[in-house]
mmCIF file of N, CA, C and O in Angstrom:
data_model
loop_
_atom_site.group_PDB
_atom_site.id
_atom_site.type_symbol
_atom_site.label_atom_id
_atom_site.label_comp_id
_atom_site.label_asym_id
_atom_site.label_seq_id
_atom_site.Cartn_x
_atom_site.Cartn_y
_atom_site.Cartn_z
ATOM 1 N N UNK A 1 -2.392 -3.510 -4.484
ATOM 2 C CA UNK A 1 -2.884 -2.323 -3.981
ATOM 3 C C UNK A 1 -2.573 -1.854 -2.709
ATOM 4 O O UNK A 1 -1.907 -2.585 -1.953
ATOM 5 N N UNK A 2 -2.463 -0.559 -2.532
ATOM 6 C CA UNK A 2 -1.992 -0.303 -1.414
ATOM 7 C C UNK A 2 -2.983 0.242 -0.511
ATOM 8 O O UNK A 2 -3.561 1.113 -1.114
ATOM 9 N N UNK A 3 -3.067 0.213 1.066
ATOM 10 C CA UNK A 3 -3.879 1.087 1.535
ATOM 11 C C UNK A 3 -3.401 1.539 3.116
ATOM 12 O O UNK A 3 -2.448 1.041 3.408
ATOM 13 N N UNK A 4 -4.257 1.986 3.870
ATOM 14 C CA UNK A 4 -3.760 2.180 5.151
ATOM 15 C C UNK A 4 -4.594 1.936 6.592
ATOM 16 O O UNK A 4 -5.533 1.217 6.144
ATOM 17 N N UNK A 5 -4.252 2.111 7.479
ATOM 18 C CA UNK A 5 -5.168 1.473 8.564
ATOM 19 C C UNK A 5 -6.407 2.043 8.632
ATOM 20 O O UNK A 5 -7.300 1.702 9.791
ATOM 21 N N UNK A 6 -6.891 3.160 7.699
ATOM 22 C CA UNK A 6 -8.261 3.589 7.874
ATOM 23 C C UNK A 6 -8.959 2.456 7.374
ATOM 24 O O UNK A 6 -10.272 2.559 7.690
ATOM 25 N N UNK A 7 -8.874 1.315 6.890
ATOM 26 C CA UNK A 7 -9.784 0.340 6.836
ATOM 27 C C UNK A 7 -10.186 -0.208 8.174
ATOM 28 O O UNK A 7 -11.518 -0.770 7.952
ATOM 29 N N UNK A 8 -9.397 -0.446 9.268
ATOM 30 C CA UNK A 8 -9.688 -0.902 10.378
ATOM 31 C C UNK A 8 -10.266 0.012 11.454
ATOM 32 O O UNK A 8 -10.773 -0.495 12.368
ATOM 33 N N UNK A 9 -9.899 1.106 11.412
ATOM 34 C CA UNK A 9 -10.465 2.277 12.418
ATOM 35 C C UNK A 9 -11.087 3.176 11.552
ATOM 36 O O UNK A 9 -10.437 4.000 10.600
ATOM 37 N N UNK A 10 -12.178 3.701 12.036
ATOM 38 C CA UNK A 10 -13.038 5.085 11.475
ATOM 39 C C UNK A 10 -12.181 6.322 12.500
ATOM 40 O O UNK A 10 -12.353 5.962 13.575
ATOM 41 N N UNK A 11 -11.920 6.992 11.351
ATOM 42 C CA UNK A 11 -11.280 8.284 12.065
ATOM 43 C C UNK A 11 -12.146 9.574 11.953
ATOM 44 O O UNK A 11 -12.514 9.543 10.517
ATOM 45 N N UNK A 12 -12.603 10.187 12.790
ATOM 46 C CA UNK A 12 -13.259 11.610 12.644
ATOM 47 C C UNK A 12 -12.581 12.830 12.301
ATOM 48 O O UNK A 12 -11.478 12.668 12.809
ATOM 49 N N UNK A 13 -13.060 13.372 11.164
ATOM 50 C CA UNK A 13 -14.017 13.302 10.350
ATOM 51 C C UNK A 13 -13.429 12.681 8.914
ATOM 52 O O UNK A 13 -14.021 13.403 8.111
ATOM 53 N N UNK A 14 -12.873 11.806 9.069
ATOM 54 C CA UNK A 14 -12.516 10.942 8.000
ATOM 55 C C UNK A 14 -13.615 9.718 7.505
ATOM 56 O O UNK A 14 -12.823 8.593 6.912
ATOM 57 N N UNK A 15 -14.717 9.877 7.395
ATOM 58 C CA UNK A 15 -15.782 8.772 6.873
ATOM 59 C C UNK A 15 -15.049 8.603 5.632
ATOM 60 O O UNK A 15 -15.222 6.975 5.559
ATOM 61 N N UNK A 16 -15.623 9.380 4.868
ATOM 62 C CA UNK A 16 -14.975 8.933 3.407
ATOM 63 C C UNK A 16 -13.890 8.370 3.117
ATOM 64 O O UNK A 16 -13.463 7.377 2.807
ATOM 65 N N UNK A 17 -12.780 8.773 3.584
ATOM 66 C CA UNK A 17 -11.389 8.139 3.842
ATOM 67 C C UNK A 17 -11.519 6.722 4.109
ATOM 68 O O UNK A 17 -11.237 5.580 3.434
ATOM 69 N N UNK A 18 -12.114 6.353 5.434
ATOM 70 C CA UNK A 18 -12.093 5.040 6.007
ATOM 71 C C UNK A 18 -13.103 4.337 5.342
ATOM 72 O O UNK A 18 -12.579 2.985 5.324
ATOM 73 N N UNK A 19 -14.206 4.863 4.971
ATOM 74 C CA UNK A 19 -15.011 3.574 3.941
ATOM 75 C C UNK A 19 -14.189 3.534 2.698
ATOM 76 O O UNK A 19 -14.391 2.164 2.211
ATOM 77 N N UNK A 20 -13.639 4.280 1.876
ATOM 78 C CA UNK A 20 -13.181 3.985 0.760
ATOM 79 C C UNK A 20 -11.720 2.882 0.894
ATOM 80 O O UNK A 20 -11.557 2.205 0.203
ATOM 81 N N UNK A 21 -11.140 3.330 2.364
ATOM 82 C CA UNK A 21 -10.000 2.271 2.370
ATOM 83 C C UNK A 21 -10.519 0.678 2.538
ATOM 84 O O UNK A 21 -10.039 -0.184 2.431
ATOM 85 N N UNK A 22 -11.855 0.838 3.279
ATOM 86 C CA UNK A 22 -12.396 -0.553 3.486
ATOM 87 C C UNK A 22 -13.129 -1.121 2.153
ATOM 88 O O UNK A 22 -12.911 -2.497 1.782
ATOM 89 N N UNK A 23 -13.168 -0.341 1.076
ATOM 90 C CA UNK A 23 -13.854 -0.729 -0.151
ATOM 91 C C UNK A 23 -12.604 -1.397 -0.884
ATOM 92 O O UNK A 23 -12.818 -2.457 -1.591
ATOM 93 N N UNK A 24 -11.143 -1.049 -0.399
ATOM 94 C CA UNK A 24 -10.053 -1.633 -1.280
ATOM 95 C C UNK A 24 -9.905 -2.961 -0.693
ATOM 96 O O UNK A 24 -9.603 -3.452 -1.776
ATOM 97 N N UNK A 25 -10.069 -3.491 0.402
ATOM 98 C CA UNK A 25 -10.044 -4.654 0.655
ATOM 99 C C UNK A 25 -11.279 -5.412 0.370
ATOM 100 O O UNK A 25 -10.701 -6.636 -0.406
ATOM 101 N N UNK A 26 -12.341 -4.972 0.157
ATOM 102 C CA UNK A 26 -13.468 -5.885 -0.652
ATOM 103 C C UNK A 26 -13.260 -5.940 -1.961
ATOM 104 O O UNK A 26 -13.396 -7.090 -2.633
ATOM 105 N N UNK A 27 -12.541 -4.705 -2.467
ATOM 106 C CA UNK A 27 -12.390 -4.951 -4.184
ATOM 107 C C UNK A 27 -11.068 -6.141 -4.255
ATOM 108 O O UNK A 27 -11.238 -6.909 -5.219
ATOM 109 N N UNK A 28 -9.850 -5.702 -3.625
ATOM 110 C CA UNK A 28 -9.010 -6.971 -3.587
ATOM 111 C C UNK A 28 -9.679 -8.509 -3.452
ATOM 112 O O UNK A 28 -9.205 -9.231 -4.344
ATOM 113 N N UNK A 29 -10.301 -8.445 -2.510
ATOM 114 C CA UNK A 29 -10.825 -10.065 -2.518
ATOM 115 C C UNK A 29 -11.732 -10.563 -3.626
ATOM 116 O O UNK A 29 -11.622 -11.767 -4.138
ATOM 117 N N UNK A 30 -12.556 -9.770 -3.962
ATOM 118 C CA UNK A 30 -13.457 -9.679 -5.242
ATOM 119 C C UNK A 30 -12.731 -10.153 -6.359
ATOM 120 O O UNK A 30 -13.107 -11.035 -7.259
ATOM 121 N N UNK A 31 -11.623 -9.127 -6.793
ATOM 122 C CA UNK A 31 -10.777 -9.392 -7.956
ATOM 123 C C UNK A 31 -10.147 -10.617 -7.828
ATOM 124 O O UNK A 31 -9.902 -11.474 -9.133
ATOM 125 N N UNK A 32 -9.518 -10.622 -6.912
ATOM 126 C CA UNK A 32 -8.878 -12.264 -6.628
ATOM 127 C C UNK A 32 -9.525 -13.277 -7.022
ATOM 128 O O UNK A 32 -9.397 -14.001 -7.781
ATOM 129 N N UNK A 33 -11.077 -13.345 -6.608
ATOM 130 C CA UNK A 33 -11.639 -14.294 -6.839
ATOM 131 C C UNK A 33 -12.244 -14.540 -8.444
ATOM 132 O O UNK A 33 -12.189 -15.289 -9.335
ATOM 133 N N UNK A 34 -12.465 -13.296 -8.780
ATOM 134 C CA UNK A 34 -12.748 -13.187 -10.203
ATOM 135 C C UNK A 34 -11.750 -13.479 -11.253
ATOM 136 O O UNK A 34 -11.757 -14.242 -12.341
ATOM 137 N N UNK A 35 -10.686 -12.983 -10.809
ATOM 138 C CA UNK A 35 -9.560 -12.916 -12.049
ATOM 139 C C UNK A 35 -8.593 -14.459 -11.597
ATOM 140 O O UNK A 35 -7.831 -14.696 -12.504
ATOM 141 N N UNK A 36 -9.035 -15.102 -10.755
ATOM 142 C CA UNK A 36 -7.996 -16.298 -10.765
ATOM 143 C C UNK A 36 -8.246 -17.299 -11.896
ATOM 144 O O UNK A 36 -7.281 -17.935 -12.013
ATOM 145 N N UNK A 37 -9.124 -17.318 -12.316
ATOM 146 C CA UNK A 37 -9.382 -18.203 -13.616
ATOM 147 C C UNK A 37 -8.364 -17.775 -14.859
ATOM 148 O O UNK A 37 -7.999 -18.526 -15.839
ATOM 149 N N UNK A 38 -7.782 -16.543 -14.684
ATOM 150 C CA UNK A 38 -7.112 -15.845 -15.953
ATOM 151 C C UNK A 38 -5.560 -15.909 -15.332
ATOM 152 O O UNK A 38 -4.659 -15.199 -15.929
ATOM 153 N N UNK A 39 -5.532 -16.242 -13.980
ATOM 154 C CA UNK A 39 -4.146 -16.477 -13.476
ATOM 155 C C UNK A 39 -3.763 -15.234 -13.231
ATOM 156 O O UNK A 39 -2.360 -14.946 -13.080
ATOM 157 N N UNK A 40 -4.515 -14.189 -12.797
ATOM 158 C CA UNK A 40 -4.108 -12.857 -12.537
ATOM 159 C C UNK A 40 -4.210 -12.842 -10.742
ATOM 160 O O UNK A 40 -5.205 -13.211 -10.266
ATOM 161 N N UNK A 41 -3.378 -12.290 -10.045
ATOM 162 C CA UNK A 41 -3.121 -12.331 -8.512
ATOM 163 C C UNK A 41 -3.541 -11.016 -8.120
ATOM 164 O O UNK A 41 -2.954 -9.855 -8.647
ATOM 165 N N UNK A 42 -4.087 -10.672 -7.195
ATOM 166 C CA UNK A 42 -4.504 -9.238 -6.474
ATOM 167 C C UNK A 42 -4.279 -9.345 -5.017
ATOM 168 O O UNK A 42 -4.929 -10.220 -4.413
ATOM 169 N N UNK A 43 -3.616 -8.629 -4.958
ATOM 170 C CA UNK A 43 -3.065 -8.677 -3.005
ATOM 171 C C UNK A 43 -3.172 -7.432 -2.693
ATOM 172 O O UNK A 43 -3.119 -6.272 -3.765
ATOM 173 N N UNK A 44 -3.328 -6.794 -1.470
ATOM 174 C CA UNK A 44 -3.350 -5.736 -0.871
ATOM 175 C C UNK A 44 -2.279 -5.588 0.238
ATOM 176 O O UNK A 44 -2.431 -6.340 1.217
ATOM 177 N N UNK A 45 -1.428 -4.452 0.116
ATOM 178 C CA UNK A 45 -0.447 -4.126 1.291
ATOM 179 C C UNK A 45 -0.973 -2.865 2.037
ATOM 180 O O UNK A 45 -1.515 -1.872 1.547
ATOM 181 N N UNK A 46 -1.230 -3.230 3.551
ATOM 182 C CA UNK A 46 -1.706 -2.206 4.463
ATOM 183 C C UNK A 46 -0.695 -1.793 5.386
ATOM 184 O O UNK A 46 -0.235 -2.548 6.321
ATOM 185 N N UNK A 47 0.272 -0.923 4.942
ATOM 186 C CA UNK A 47 1.223 -0.290 5.773
ATOM 187 C C UNK A 47 0.587 0.518 6.684
ATOM 188 O O UNK A 47 -0.138 1.230 6.511
ATOM 189 N N UNK A 48 1.088 0.588 8.118
ATOM 190 C CA UNK A 48 0.880 1.555 9.093
ATOM 191 C C UNK A 48 1.435 2.842 8.553
ATOM 192 O O UNK A 48 2.009 2.964 7.536
ATOM 193 N N UNK A 49 1.671 3.695 9.458
ATOM 194 C CA UNK A 49 2.004 5.114 9.368
ATOM 195 C C UNK A 49 3.421 5.009 8.872
ATOM 196 O O UNK A 49 4.309 4.305 9.089
ATOM 197 N N UNK A 50 3.945 5.426 7.188
ATOM 198 C CA UNK A 50 5.140 5.430 6.828
ATOM 199 C C UNK A 50 5.746 6.807 6.339
ATOM 200 O O UNK A 50 4.910 7.838 6.022
ATOM 201 N N UNK A 51 7.068 6.956 6.438
ATOM 202 C CA UNK A 51 7.765 8.255 6.569
ATOM 203 C C UNK A 51 7.747 8.353 4.904
ATOM 204 O O UNK A 51 8.855 8.068 4.118
ATOM 205 N N UNK A 52 7.127 9.195 4.377
ATOM 206 C CA UNK A 52 6.860 9.433 3.176
ATOM 207 C C UNK A 52 6.528 11.354 3.009
ATOM 208 O O UNK A 52 6.174 11.720 3.928
ATOM 209 N N UNK A 53 7.259 11.924 1.770
ATOM 210 C CA UNK A 53 6.843 13.093 1.711
ATOM 211 C C UNK A 53 5.428 13.514 1.908
ATOM 212 O O UNK A 53 5.060 14.682 2.372
ATOM 213 N N UNK A 54 4.629 12.856 1.255
ATOM 214 C CA UNK A 54 3.165 13.001 1.351
ATOM 215 C C UNK A 54 2.911 13.214 3.083
ATOM 216 O O UNK A 54 1.833 13.845 3.261
ATOM 217 N N UNK A 55 3.263 12.258 3.825
ATOM 218 C CA UNK A 55 3.044 11.923 5.379
ATOM 219 C C UNK A 55 3.341 13.589 5.894
ATOM 220 O O UNK A 55 2.577 14.097 6.859
ATOM 221 N N UNK A 56 4.601 13.956 5.627
ATOM 222 C CA UNK A 56 5.057 15.214 6.006
ATOM 223 C C UNK A 56 4.365 16.206 5.892
ATOM 224 O O UNK A 56 4.083 17.117 6.528
ATOM 225 N N UNK A 57 3.725 16.343 4.081
ATOM 226 C CA UNK A 57 3.287 17.575 3.954
ATOM 227 C C UNK A 57 1.694 17.237 4.691
ATOM 228 O O UNK A 57 1.339 18.744 4.875
ATOM 229 N N UNK A 58 1.185 16.480 4.856
ATOM 230 C CA UNK A 58 -0.156 16.334 5.327
ATOM 231 C C UNK A 58 -0.170 16.446 7.089
ATOM 232 O O UNK A 58 -0.938 17.166 7.890
ATOM 233 N N UNK A 59 0.901 16.073 7.663
ATOM 234 C CA UNK A 59 1.040 15.740 9.214
ATOM 235 C C UNK A 59 2.106 16.200 9.825
ATOM 236 O O UNK A 59 2.239 16.451 11.222
ATOM 237 N N UNK A 60 2.918 17.048 8.882
ATOM 238 C CA UNK A 60 4.130 17.572 9.543
ATOM 239 C C UNK A 60 5.546 16.552 10.086
ATOM 240 O O UNK A 60 5.072 15.192 9.704
ATOM 241 N N UNK A 61 6.405 17.255 11.068
ATOM 242 C CA UNK A 61 7.350 16.361 11.422
ATOM 243 C C UNK A 61 6.988 15.269 12.302
ATOM 244 O O UNK A 61 6.401 16.034 13.428
ATOM 245 N N UNK A 62 7.183 14.084 12.284
ATOM 246 C CA UNK A 62 6.747 13.109 13.377
ATOM 247 C C UNK A 62 7.858 12.443 13.799
ATOM 248 O O UNK A 62 9.123 12.008 13.158
ATOM 249 N N UNK A 63 8.022 11.653 14.947
ATOM 250 C CA UNK A 63 9.197 10.956 15.413
ATOM 251 C C UNK A 63 9.795 10.115 14.541
ATOM 252 O O UNK A 63 8.652 9.209 14.128
ATOM 253 N N UNK A 64 10.567 9.670 13.885
ATOM 254 C CA UNK A 64 11.204 9.160 13.079
ATOM 255 C C UNK A 64 10.845 7.569 13.455
ATOM 256 O O UNK A 64 10.535 6.662 12.739
ATOM 257 N N UNK A 65 11.047 7.233 14.987
ATOM 258 C CA UNK A 65 11.093 5.947 15.390
ATOM 259 C C UNK A 65 9.482 5.217 15.363
ATOM 260 O O UNK A 65 9.451 4.298 15.617
ATOM 261 N N UNK A 66 8.502 6.211 15.109
ATOM 262 C CA UNK A 66 7.164 5.871 15.023
ATOM 263 C C UNK A 66 6.713 5.543 13.798
ATOM 264 O O UNK A 66 5.510 5.193 13.401
ATOM 265 N N UNK A 67 7.396 5.557 12.755
ATOM 266 C CA UNK A 67 7.002 5.612 11.385
ATOM 267 C C UNK A 67 7.882 4.218 10.584
ATOM 268 O O UNK A 67 8.867 4.190 10.801
ATOM 269 N N UNK A 68 7.350 3.786 9.883
ATOM 270 C CA UNK A 68 7.718 2.871 8.899
ATOM 271 C C UNK A 68 8.646 3.328 7.896
ATOM 272 O O UNK A 68 8.334 4.218 7.513
ATOM 273 N N UNK A 69 9.691 2.966 7.298
ATOM 274 C CA UNK A 69 10.784 3.363 6.555
ATOM 275 C C UNK A 69 9.867 2.651 5.056
ATOM 276 O O UNK A 69 9.846 1.768 4.922
ATOM 277 N N UNK A 70 9.834 3.742 4.294
ATOM 278 C CA UNK A 70 9.239 3.258 2.828
ATOM 279 C C UNK A 70 10.088 2.031 2.244
ATOM 280 O O UNK A 70 9.422 1.174 1.623
ATOM 281 N N UNK A 71 11.296 1.833 2.733
ATOM 282 C CA UNK A 71 12.046 0.734 2.112
ATOM 283 C C UNK A 71 11.563 -0.395 2.721
ATOM 284 O O UNK A 71 11.806 -1.700 1.833
ATOM 285 N N UNK A 72 11.445 -0.500 4.069
ATOM 286 C CA UNK A 72 10.637 -2.016 4.539
ATOM 287 C C UNK A 72 9.289 -2.126 4.073
ATOM 288 O O UNK A 72 8.984 -3.297 3.771
ATOM 289 N N UNK A 73 8.577 -0.918 3.478
ATOM 290 C CA UNK A 73 7.150 -1.424 2.941
ATOM 291 C C UNK A 73 7.486 -2.011 1.466
ATOM 292 O O UNK A 73 6.886 -3.067 0.794
ATOM 293 N N UNK A 74 8.627 -1.599 0.601
ATOM 294 C CA UNK A 74 8.756 -1.801 -0.546
ATOM 295 C C UNK A 74 9.436 -3.448 -0.552
ATOM 296 O O UNK A 74 8.986 -4.204 -1.393
ATOM 297 N N UNK A 75 10.247 -3.565 0.378
ATOM 298 C CA UNK A 75 10.728 -5.023 0.190
ATOM 299 C C UNK A 75 9.425 -5.908 0.859
ATOM 300 O O UNK A 75 9.472 -7.014 0.099
ATOM 301 N N UNK A 76 8.570 -5.713 1.757
ATOM 302 C CA UNK A 76 7.359 -6.566 2.077
ATOM 303 C C UNK A 76 6.841 -6.661 0.713
ATOM 304 O O UNK A 76 6.039 -7.666 0.392
ATOM 305 N N UNK A 77 6.513 -5.698 0.020
ATOM 306 C CA UNK A 77 5.514 -5.657 -1.344
ATOM 307 C C UNK A 77 6.430 -6.686 -2.101
ATOM 308 O O UNK A 77 5.514 -7.616 -3.037
ATOM 309 N N UNK A 78 7.670 -6.500 -2.328
ATOM 310 C CA UNK A 78 8.448 -7.545 -3.288
ATOM 311 C C UNK A 78 8.124 -9.122 -2.663
ATOM 312 O O UNK A 78 7.696 -9.836 -3.516
ATOM 313 N N UNK A 79 8.000 -9.145 -1.496
ATOM 314 C CA UNK A 79 7.854 -10.711 -0.954
ATOM 315 C C UNK A 79 6.569 -10.873 -1.206
ATOM 316 O O UNK A 79 6.306 -12.144 -1.557
ATOM 317 N N UNK A 80 5.543 -10.181 -1.088
ATOM 318 C CA UNK A 80 4.200 -10.485 -1.487
ATOM 319 C C UNK A 80 4.042 -10.809 -3.093
ATOM 320 O O UNK A 80 3.332 -11.917 -3.213
ATOM 321 N N UNK A 81 4.643 -10.243 -3.955
ATOM 322 C CA UNK A 81 4.693 -10.622 -5.180
ATOM 323 C C UNK A 81 5.134 -11.854 -5.288
ATOM 324 O O UNK A 81 4.627 -12.528 -6.228
ATOM 325 N N UNK A 82 6.568 -12.061 -4.873
ATOM 326 C CA UNK A 82 6.946 -13.265 -4.924
ATOM 327 C C UNK A 82 5.829 -14.879 -4.211
ATOM 328 O O UNK A 82 6.258 -15.933 -4.960
ATOM 329 N N UNK A 83 5.339 -14.421 -3.206
ATOM 330 C CA UNK A 83 4.693 -15.444 -2.865
ATOM 331 C C UNK A 83 3.474 -16.304 -3.487
ATOM 332 O O UNK A 83 3.149 -17.563 -3.354
ATOM 333 N N UNK A 84 3.070 -15.611 -4.425
ATOM 334 C CA UNK A 84 2.259 -16.330 -5.360
ATOM 335 C C UNK A 84 0.937 -16.400 -5.234
ATOM 336 O O UNK A 84 0.026 -17.093 -5.923
ATOM 337 N N UNK A 85 0.499 -15.767 -3.854
ATOM 338 C CA UNK A 85 -0.930 -15.820 -3.174
ATOM 339 C C UNK A 85 -1.798 -14.887 -3.874
ATOM 340 O O UNK A 85 -1.348 -14.124 -4.646
ATOM 341 N N UNK A 86 -2.818 -15.069 -3.461
ATOM 342 C CA UNK A 86 -4.058 -14.135 -4.287
ATOM 343 C C UNK A 86 -5.200 -13.876 -3.255
ATOM 344 O O UNK A 86 -5.608 -14.872 -2.369
ATOM 345 N N UNK A 87 -5.620 -12.660 -3.178
ATOM 346 C CA UNK A 87 -6.710 -12.284 -2.127
ATOM 347 C C UNK A 87 -6.261 -12.105 -0.667
ATOM 348 O O UNK A 87 -6.932 -11.715 0.148
ATOM 349 N N UNK A 88 -4.940 -11.818 -0.523
ATOM 350 C CA UNK A 88 -4.538 -11.549 0.708
ATOM 351 C C UNK A 88 -4.309 -9.879 1.216
ATOM 352 O O UNK A 88 -4.276 -9.174 0.298
ATOM 353 N N UNK A 89 -4.632 -9.743 2.239
ATOM 354 C CA UNK A 89 -4.656 -8.031 2.803
ATOM 355 C C UNK A 89 -3.376 -8.446 3.663
ATOM 356 O O UNK A 89 -3.542 -8.920 5.076
ATOM 357 N N UNK A 90 -2.274 -7.694 3.578
ATOM 358 C CA UNK A 90 -0.872 -7.817 4.238
ATOM 359 C C UNK A 90 -0.836 -6.677 4.999
ATOM 360 O O UNK A 90 -0.479 -5.631 4.359
ATOM 361 N N UNK A 91 -0.748 -6.802 6.069
ATOM 362 C CA UNK A 91 -0.679 -5.933 7.323
ATOM 363 C C UNK A 91 1.015 -5.729 7.514
ATOM 364 O O UNK A 91 1.878 -6.652 7.559
ATOM 365 N N UNK A 92 1.618 -4.138 6.982
ATOM 366 C CA UNK A 92 2.915 -3.928 7.262
ATOM 367 C C UNK A 92 2.865 -2.932 8.448
ATOM 368 O O UNK A 92 2.702 -1.953 8.247
ATOM 369 N N UNK A 93 3.665 -3.725 9.545
ATOM 370 C CA UNK A 93 3.661 -2.693 10.918
ATOM 371 C C UNK A 93 5.082 -3.016 11.470
ATOM 372 O O UNK A 93 5.957 -3.669 11.306
ATOM 373 N N UNK A 94 5.512 -1.762 12.350
ATOM 374 C CA UNK A 94 6.553 -1.797 13.012
ATOM 375 C C UNK A 94 7.103 -3.193 13.510
ATOM 376 O O UNK A 94 8.224 -3.473 13.790
ATOM 377 N N UNK A 95 6.141 -3.648 14.218
ATOM 378 C CA UNK A 95 6.382 -4.484 15.310
ATOM 379 C C UNK A 95 6.391 -5.959 14.675
ATOM 380 O O UNK A 95 6.591 -7.064 15.044
ATOM 381 N N UNK A 96 5.876 -6.179 13.237
ATOM 382 C CA UNK A 96 6.010 -7.413 12.680
ATOM 383 C C UNK A 96 7.062 -7.337 11.445
ATOM 384 O O UNK A 96 7.277 -8.234 10.544
ATOM 385 N N UNK A 97 7.575 -6.280 11.226
ATOM 386 C CA UNK A 97 8.710 -6.020 9.945
ATOM 387 C C UNK A 97 9.754 -6.922 10.120
ATOM 388 O O UNK A 97 10.642 -7.701 9.520
ATOM 389 N N UNK A 98 10.573 -7.135 11.645
ATOM 390 C CA UNK A 98 11.505 -7.870 11.636
ATOM 391 C C UNK A 98 11.351 -9.521 11.835
ATOM 392 O O UNK A 98 12.170 -10.251 11.470
ATOM 393 N N UNK A 99 10.133 -9.761 12.049
ATOM 394 C CA UNK A 99 9.714 -11.162 12.210
ATOM 395 C C UNK A 99 9.435 -11.852 10.515
ATOM 396 O O UNK A 99 9.612 -12.931 10.478
ATOM 397 N N UNK A 100 9.382 -10.746 9.614
ATOM 398 C CA UNK A 100 9.355 -11.473 8.404
ATOM 399 C C UNK A 100 10.448 -11.663 7.293
ATOM 400 O O UNK A 100 11.462 -11.195 7.528
#
C-alpha cells in the first residue's frame, strides 16, 4: 500500500484526504495481523512529495530538489518487499533515502 504525509499532518481543507490516509495505516496493520496465518505480508510505503505527473497536474511545477525521484520510491518499495516483514509503515523521505 502507498500513502502520503497526509496521515501525520491534517491539512485544511483536506479532512477527508488526511483521514483516509490515516485509515490506510490502520488497515495495513490490521490486515498484517489478520493475514499472517496465511503467510500474506502487508506493508505500507509512505513517500513524501514525489515528482510525478499527477503531482505536477495538481500543484504545478515545483523545485526538483524539493521532491523525491519516483525511482527512489520504487527502489525503497522493492527493498520493503524483500525484507519479509509485515505490518510496517515505511517513510520514504529525501533525508533518509541515502541512509538506506
